[in-house]
mmCIF file of C-alpha atoms and ligand atoms in Angstrom:
data_model
loop_
_atom_site.group_PDB
_atom_site.id
_atom_site.type_symbol
_atom_site.label_atom_id
_atom_site.label_comp_id
_atom_site.label_asym_id
_atom_site.label_seq_id
_atom_site.Cartn_x
_atom_site.Cartn_y
_atom_site.Cartn_z
ATOM 1 C CA MET A 65 60.246 30.431 117.491
ATOM 2 C CA THR A 66 59.650 33.238 114.946
ATOM 3 C CA ALA A 67 62.377 33.566 111.870
ATOM 4 C CA ARG A 68 64.988 35.804 113.029
ATOM 5 C CA VAL A 69 65.289 39.159 112.019
ATOM 6 C CA ARG A 70 68.178 39.437 109.008
ATOM 7 C CA THR A 71 70.716 42.092 110.096
ATOM 8 C CA GLY A 72 73.723 43.674 108.387
ATOM 9 C CA VAL A 73 76.778 44.856 110.177
ATOM 10 C CA LEU A 74 78.912 47.631 108.838
ATOM 11 C CA ILE A 75 82.602 47.381 109.988
ATOM 12 C CA SER A 76 85.763 49.309 108.967
ATOM 13 C CA GLY A 77 88.311 47.540 111.364
ATOM 14 C CA ARG A 78 88.621 45.403 114.339
ATOM 15 C CA GLY A 79 85.453 44.269 114.624
ATOM 16 C CA SER A 80 85.330 43.353 118.278
ATOM 17 C CA ASN A 81 81.474 44.560 118.525
ATOM 18 C CA LEU A 82 80.807 42.455 115.298
ATOM 19 C CA GLN A 83 82.451 39.524 117.278
ATOM 20 C CA ALA A 84 79.965 40.170 120.244
ATOM 21 C CA LEU A 85 77.193 40.525 117.898
ATOM 22 C CA ILE A 86 78.131 37.217 116.313
ATOM 23 C CA ASP A 87 78.104 35.665 119.812
ATOM 24 C CA ALA A 88 74.788 36.753 120.915
ATOM 25 C CA CYS A 89 73.284 35.732 117.565
ATOM 26 C CA ALA A 90 74.678 32.114 117.898
ATOM 27 C CA LYS A 91 72.340 31.476 120.884
ATOM 28 C CA ALA A 92 69.121 29.790 120.091
ATOM 29 C CA ASP A 93 67.010 32.417 121.472
ATOM 30 C CA PHE A 94 68.466 35.733 119.860
ATOM 31 C CA PRO A 95 65.860 37.254 117.798
ATOM 32 C CA ALA A 96 68.221 38.392 115.241
ATOM 33 C CA GLU A 97 70.730 36.820 112.998
ATOM 34 C CA ILE A 98 73.910 38.631 110.826
ATOM 35 C CA ALA A 99 73.248 37.861 107.061
ATOM 36 C CA CYS A 100 75.802 40.122 105.835
ATOM 37 C CA VAL A 101 78.779 42.193 107.307
ATOM 38 C CA ILE A 102 80.216 44.946 104.907
ATOM 39 C CA SER A 103 83.483 46.736 105.466
ATOM 40 C CA ASN A 104 84.894 49.998 103.493
ATOM 41 C CA VAL A 105 88.041 48.515 104.080
ATOM 42 C CA ALA A 106 89.512 45.212 102.867
ATOM 43 C CA ASN A 107 91.665 43.276 104.730
ATOM 44 C CA VAL A 108 90.817 44.176 107.991
ATOM 45 C CA GLU A 109 90.073 41.718 111.138
ATOM 46 C CA GLY A 110 86.816 42.358 111.676
ATOM 47 C CA LEU A 111 85.981 40.786 107.978
ATOM 48 C CA ALA A 112 88.061 37.481 109.027
ATOM 49 C CA LEU A 113 86.049 37.274 111.908
ATOM 50 C CA ALA A 114 82.989 37.347 109.785
ATOM 51 C CA GLU A 115 84.223 34.646 107.560
ATOM 52 C CA ARG A 116 85.250 32.525 110.503
ATOM 53 C CA ALA A 117 81.659 32.321 111.567
ATOM 54 C CA GLY A 118 80.349 31.516 107.940
ATOM 55 C CA ILE A 119 78.956 35.063 107.642
ATOM 56 C CA ALA A 120 78.751 36.451 104.002
ATOM 57 C CA THR A 121 81.264 39.285 103.803
ATOM 58 C CA HIS A 122 81.524 42.456 101.512
ATOM 59 C CA VAL A 123 83.978 44.934 100.749
ATOM 60 C CA ILE A 124 83.070 48.080 98.951
ATOM 61 C CA SER A 125 85.973 50.435 98.843
ATOM 62 C CA HIS A 126 84.404 54.134 99.414
ATOM 63 C CA GLY A 127 87.691 54.982 97.207
ATOM 64 C CA GLY A 128 85.983 53.676 94.031
ATOM 65 C CA PHE A 129 83.153 55.677 94.129
ATOM 66 C CA ARG A 130 83.409 59.588 93.070
ATOM 67 C CA LEU A 131 80.314 60.695 95.275
ATOM 68 C CA ARG A 132 79.309 59.460 99.038
ATOM 69 C CA GLU A 133 75.819 58.804 97.649
ATOM 70 C CA GLU A 134 77.466 56.464 94.926
ATOM 71 C CA PHE A 135 79.210 54.612 97.697
ATOM 72 C CA ASP A 136 75.743 54.652 99.971
ATOM 73 C CA MET A 137 74.063 53.143 96.680
ATOM 74 C CA GLU A 138 76.384 50.224 96.449
ATOM 75 C CA LEU A 139 75.939 49.946 100.235
ATOM 76 C CA ASP A 140 72.215 49.742 100.181
ATOM 77 C CA ALA A 141 71.889 47.620 97.089
ATOM 78 C CA THR A 142 74.165 45.270 98.768
ATOM 79 C CA LEU A 143 71.992 45.218 101.743
ATOM 80 C CA ALA A 144 68.759 44.817 99.739
ATOM 81 C CA ARG A 145 70.190 41.662 98.135
ATOM 82 C CA ALA A 146 71.072 40.322 101.579
ATOM 83 C CA ALA A 147 67.622 41.003 102.608
ATOM 84 C CA VAL A 148 68.193 42.718 105.765
ATOM 85 C CA SER A 149 66.104 44.456 107.857
ATOM 86 C CA LEU A 150 68.209 46.260 110.226
ATOM 87 C CA VAL A 151 71.636 47.522 110.180
ATOM 88 C CA CYS A 152 74.148 47.890 112.839
ATOM 89 C CA LEU A 153 77.273 50.257 112.370
ATOM 90 C CA ALA A 154 79.939 48.550 114.687
ATOM 91 C CA GLY A 155 83.177 50.944 114.106
ATOM 92 C CA PHE A 156 82.367 51.786 110.601
ATOM 93 C CA MET A 157 84.258 55.003 109.987
ATOM 94 C CA ARG A 158 82.387 56.778 107.506
ATOM 95 C CA VAL A 159 80.025 59.596 107.689
ATOM 96 C CA LEU A 160 76.621 58.233 105.630
ATOM 97 C CA SER A 161 74.450 60.594 103.278
ATOM 98 C CA ASP A 162 71.114 61.793 104.642
ATOM 99 C CA VAL A 163 69.753 59.729 101.817
ATOM 100 C CA PHE A 164 70.910 56.523 103.430
ATOM 101 C CA VAL A 165 70.018 57.556 106.810
ATOM 102 C CA GLU A 166 66.433 58.476 105.848
ATOM 103 C CA LYS A 167 65.999 55.408 103.959
ATOM 104 C CA TRP A 168 66.740 53.196 106.879
ATOM 105 C CA ARG A 169 65.679 55.468 109.587
ATOM 106 C CA GLY A 170 64.412 53.500 112.947
ATOM 107 C CA ARG A 171 66.194 50.356 111.293
ATOM 108 C CA LEU A 172 69.705 51.892 111.490
ATOM 109 C CA ILE A 173 71.769 51.868 114.902
ATOM 110 C CA ASN A 174 75.143 52.727 116.145
ATOM 111 C CA ILE A 175 77.180 52.337 118.892
ATOM 112 C CA HIS A 176 79.573 55.220 120.291
ATOM 113 C CA PRO A 177 81.899 54.818 123.063
ATOM 114 C CA SER A 178 80.645 57.685 125.375
ATOM 115 C CA LEU A 179 77.368 58.312 127.449
ATOM 116 C CA LEU A 180 75.556 60.774 124.691
ATOM 117 C CA PRO A 181 74.925 63.251 124.270
ATOM 118 C CA GLY A 182 78.560 64.180 126.028
ATOM 119 C CA PHE A 183 81.565 63.432 123.785
ATOM 120 C CA LYS A 184 80.291 63.133 120.314
ATOM 121 C CA GLY A 185 82.943 62.337 117.583
ATOM 122 C CA LEU A 186 86.591 60.903 117.468
ATOM 123 C CA ASP A 187 89.581 60.097 120.437
ATOM 124 C CA VAL A 188 86.501 60.129 122.825
ATOM 125 C CA HIS A 189 88.548 58.982 125.917
ATOM 126 C CA GLY A 190 91.482 61.106 125.857
ATOM 127 C CA ARG A 191 88.551 63.617 126.044
ATOM 128 C CA VAL A 192 86.671 62.063 128.752
ATOM 129 C CA LEU A 193 90.047 61.990 130.803
ATOM 130 C CA ALA A 194 90.860 65.924 130.280
ATOM 131 C CA SER A 195 87.370 66.621 131.105
ATOM 132 C CA GLY A 196 87.663 65.039 134.827
ATOM 133 C CA ALA A 197 84.239 63.333 134.487
ATOM 134 C CA ARG A 198 84.224 60.285 137.034
ATOM 135 C CA ILE A 199 81.447 58.049 135.036
ATOM 136 C CA SER A 200 81.949 57.258 131.248
ATOM 137 C CA GLY A 201 80.127 54.414 129.521
ATOM 138 C CA CYS A 202 78.638 53.598 126.224
ATOM 139 C CA THR A 203 75.519 54.548 124.155
ATOM 140 C CA VAL A 204 73.736 52.494 121.084
ATOM 141 C CA HIS A 205 71.540 54.765 119.483
ATOM 142 C CA PHE A 206 69.431 55.293 116.192
ATOM 143 C CA VAL A 207 71.510 56.966 113.500
ATOM 144 C CA VAL A 208 69.950 59.798 112.354
ATOM 145 C CA PRO A 209 71.743 62.769 109.967
ATOM 146 C CA GLU A 210 73.413 64.478 112.716
ATOM 147 C CA LEU A 211 76.587 62.467 113.887
ATOM 148 C CA ASP A 212 75.918 60.601 117.481
ATOM 149 C CA SER A 213 72.932 62.567 117.781
ATOM 150 C CA GLY A 214 69.992 60.027 117.271
ATOM 151 C CA PRO A 215 67.719 58.856 119.977
ATOM 152 C CA ILE A 216 69.409 56.677 122.430
ATOM 153 C CA ILE A 217 68.150 52.967 122.810
ATOM 154 C CA ALA A 218 70.257 51.912 125.735
ATOM 155 C CA GLN A 219 73.431 53.083 127.739
ATOM 156 C CA ALA A 220 75.772 51.516 130.160
ATOM 157 C CA ALA A 221 78.046 53.179 132.428
ATOM 158 C CA VAL A 222 81.636 52.336 133.406
ATOM 159 C CA PRO A 223 83.901 54.005 136.480
ATOM 160 C CA VAL A 224 86.722 56.541 135.315
ATOM 161 C CA LEU A 225 89.544 55.527 137.677
ATOM 162 C CA ALA A 226 92.124 57.827 138.945
ATOM 163 C CA ASP A 227 94.972 56.190 137.357
ATOM 164 C CA ASP A 228 92.932 55.612 134.032
ATOM 165 C CA THR A 229 95.033 55.819 130.587
ATOM 166 C CA GLU A 230 92.984 56.068 127.521
ATOM 167 C CA GLU A 231 93.728 52.534 126.761
ATOM 168 C CA SER A 232 92.518 50.798 130.154
ATOM 169 C CA LEU A 233 89.505 53.116 130.238
ATOM 170 C CA SER A 234 89.147 51.850 126.176
ATOM 171 C CA THR A 235 89.483 48.466 127.199
ATOM 172 C CA ARG A 236 86.890 49.034 130.272
ATOM 173 C CA THR A 237 84.063 50.830 127.894
ATOM 174 C CA LEU A 238 84.899 48.173 125.138
ATOM 175 C CA ALA A 239 83.863 45.413 127.726
ATOM 176 C CA ALA A 240 80.674 47.260 128.263
ATOM 177 C CA GLU A 241 80.098 47.790 124.506
ATOM 178 C CA HIS A 242 80.239 44.019 123.773
ATOM 179 C CA ARG A 243 77.485 43.642 126.397
ATOM 180 C CA LEU A 244 75.442 46.534 125.515
ATOM 181 C CA TYR A 245 75.132 46.264 121.699
ATOM 182 C CA PRO A 246 73.930 42.690 121.811
ATOM 183 C CA HIS A 247 71.056 43.852 124.484
ATOM 184 C CA ALA A 248 70.077 46.871 121.856
ATOM 185 C CA LEU A 249 69.706 44.676 118.937
ATOM 186 C CA LYS A 250 67.760 42.312 120.509
ATOM 187 C CA LEU A 251 64.999 45.196 121.902
ATOM 188 C CA LEU A 252 64.879 46.175 118.458
ATOM 189 C CA ALA A 253 64.631 42.815 116.941
ATOM 190 C CA GLU A 254 61.659 42.124 119.551
ATOM 191 C CA THR A 255 60.153 45.658 118.572
ATOM 192 C CA ARG A 256 60.295 46.597 122.083
ATOM 193 C CA VAL A 257 62.027 49.716 121.074
ATOM 194 C CA LYS A 258 60.949 51.736 117.757
ATOM 195 C CA LEU A 259 61.723 55.224 116.548
ATOM 196 C CA ASP A 260 58.921 57.620 116.438
ATOM 197 C CA GLY A 261 59.546 60.781 115.218
ATOM 198 C CA GLU A 262 62.617 62.120 116.981
ATOM 199 C CA ARG A 263 61.892 59.969 120.187
ATOM 200 C CA ALA A 264 62.895 56.103 121.167
ATOM 201 C CA VAL A 265 59.647 54.578 122.056
ATOM 202 C CA PHE A 266 59.690 51.469 124.228
ATOM 203 C CA THR A 267 57.360 48.992 125.194
ATOM 204 C CA ASN A 268 57.125 45.968 127.486
ATOM 205 C CA ILE A 269 60.621 46.934 128.789
ATOM 206 C CA SER A 270 61.697 47.088 132.555
ATOM 207 C CA ASP A 271 63.672 50.239 133.847
ATOM 208 C CA ALA A 272 66.903 48.284 134.343
ATOM 209 C CA GLU A 273 66.882 47.233 130.798
ATOM 210 C CA GLY A 274 66.570 50.861 129.318
ATOM 211 C CA THR A 275 69.318 52.220 131.682
ATOM 212 C CA LEU A 276 71.826 50.224 132.463
ATOM 213 C CA ILE A 277 74.536 51.273 135.417
ATOM 214 C CA ASN A 278 76.880 47.957 135.901
ATOM 215 C CA PRO A 279 73.827 46.064 134.590
ATOM 216 C CA PRO A 280 72.943 42.311 134.692
ATOM 217 C CA PHE A 281 72.475 42.419 130.730
ATOM 218 C CA ASP A 282 71.871 38.724 129.956
HETATM 219 C C1 GRF B 92 84.341 51.206 119.214
HETATM 220 O O1 GRF B 92 84.603 51.985 120.484
HETATM 221 C C2 GRF B 92 82.499 51.620 118.905
HETATM 222 O O2 GRF B 92 82.042 52.196 119.774
HETATM 223 C C3 GRF B 92 83.285 52.585 117.836
HETATM 224 O O3 GRF B 92 84.364 52.278 117.193
HETATM 225 C C4 GRF B 92 84.552 51.274 118.065
HETATM 226 C C5 GRF B 92 85.037 49.759 117.150
HETATM 227 O O4 GRF B 92 85.505 49.037 117.758
HETATM 228 N N1 GRF B 92 82.084 53.116 117.157
HETATM 229 P P1 GRF B 92 85.449 47.805 117.288
HETATM 230 O O5 GRF B 92 85.934 47.435 115.784
HETATM 231 O O6 GRF B 92 84.109 46.819 117.349
HETATM 232 O O7 GRF B 92 86.421 46.856 117.984
#
């Protein structure tokens, strides 16, 4: 097998998507490996998950920097030292500067708990319930300077049930996220998806792999 693509994961908290990526990378034929995990918040659960998996962790507290760009430069330097080629945002609760985003353009992806372009931003599940939508889901997309707006790599749908609460919808969506994110990272690491200008371009990919509804991801 060819070398695995070294990947950095940025987190701010719980790290359940990070764990899903760790589990995927543990499979012998997975095309990526997690070379480092960086959190902007100390002592979060996700850091412990990474340490348990033997992955190098770094805390870069944003409070220690005067400017957003300075924090992002430290982030960039840490990723460079870990020699990563791809970066996954996994619950990273910090807006990145345009300079950072442009530098990593096409190699920086995020997971969002809605079917984008609907329900960008925070507090997604409450807004989905209030809207009366009957289907929700999650999206992995390339990161561009505008929040939650980059070209879509993959999506998974989940039903919104009549008696759903924010918690039950979040739990169902998160289960889909945990399957979708490794799938999307695999497509990127295998260069079966690329960012070309403003579009995600796919090669050697079946329809079922691109648009996923209750999918058989594996
Ligand atoms: C997930 O819902 C993800 O979609 C969003 O933030 C949450 C992070 O959860 N961007 P976790 O830290 O991966 O458990």
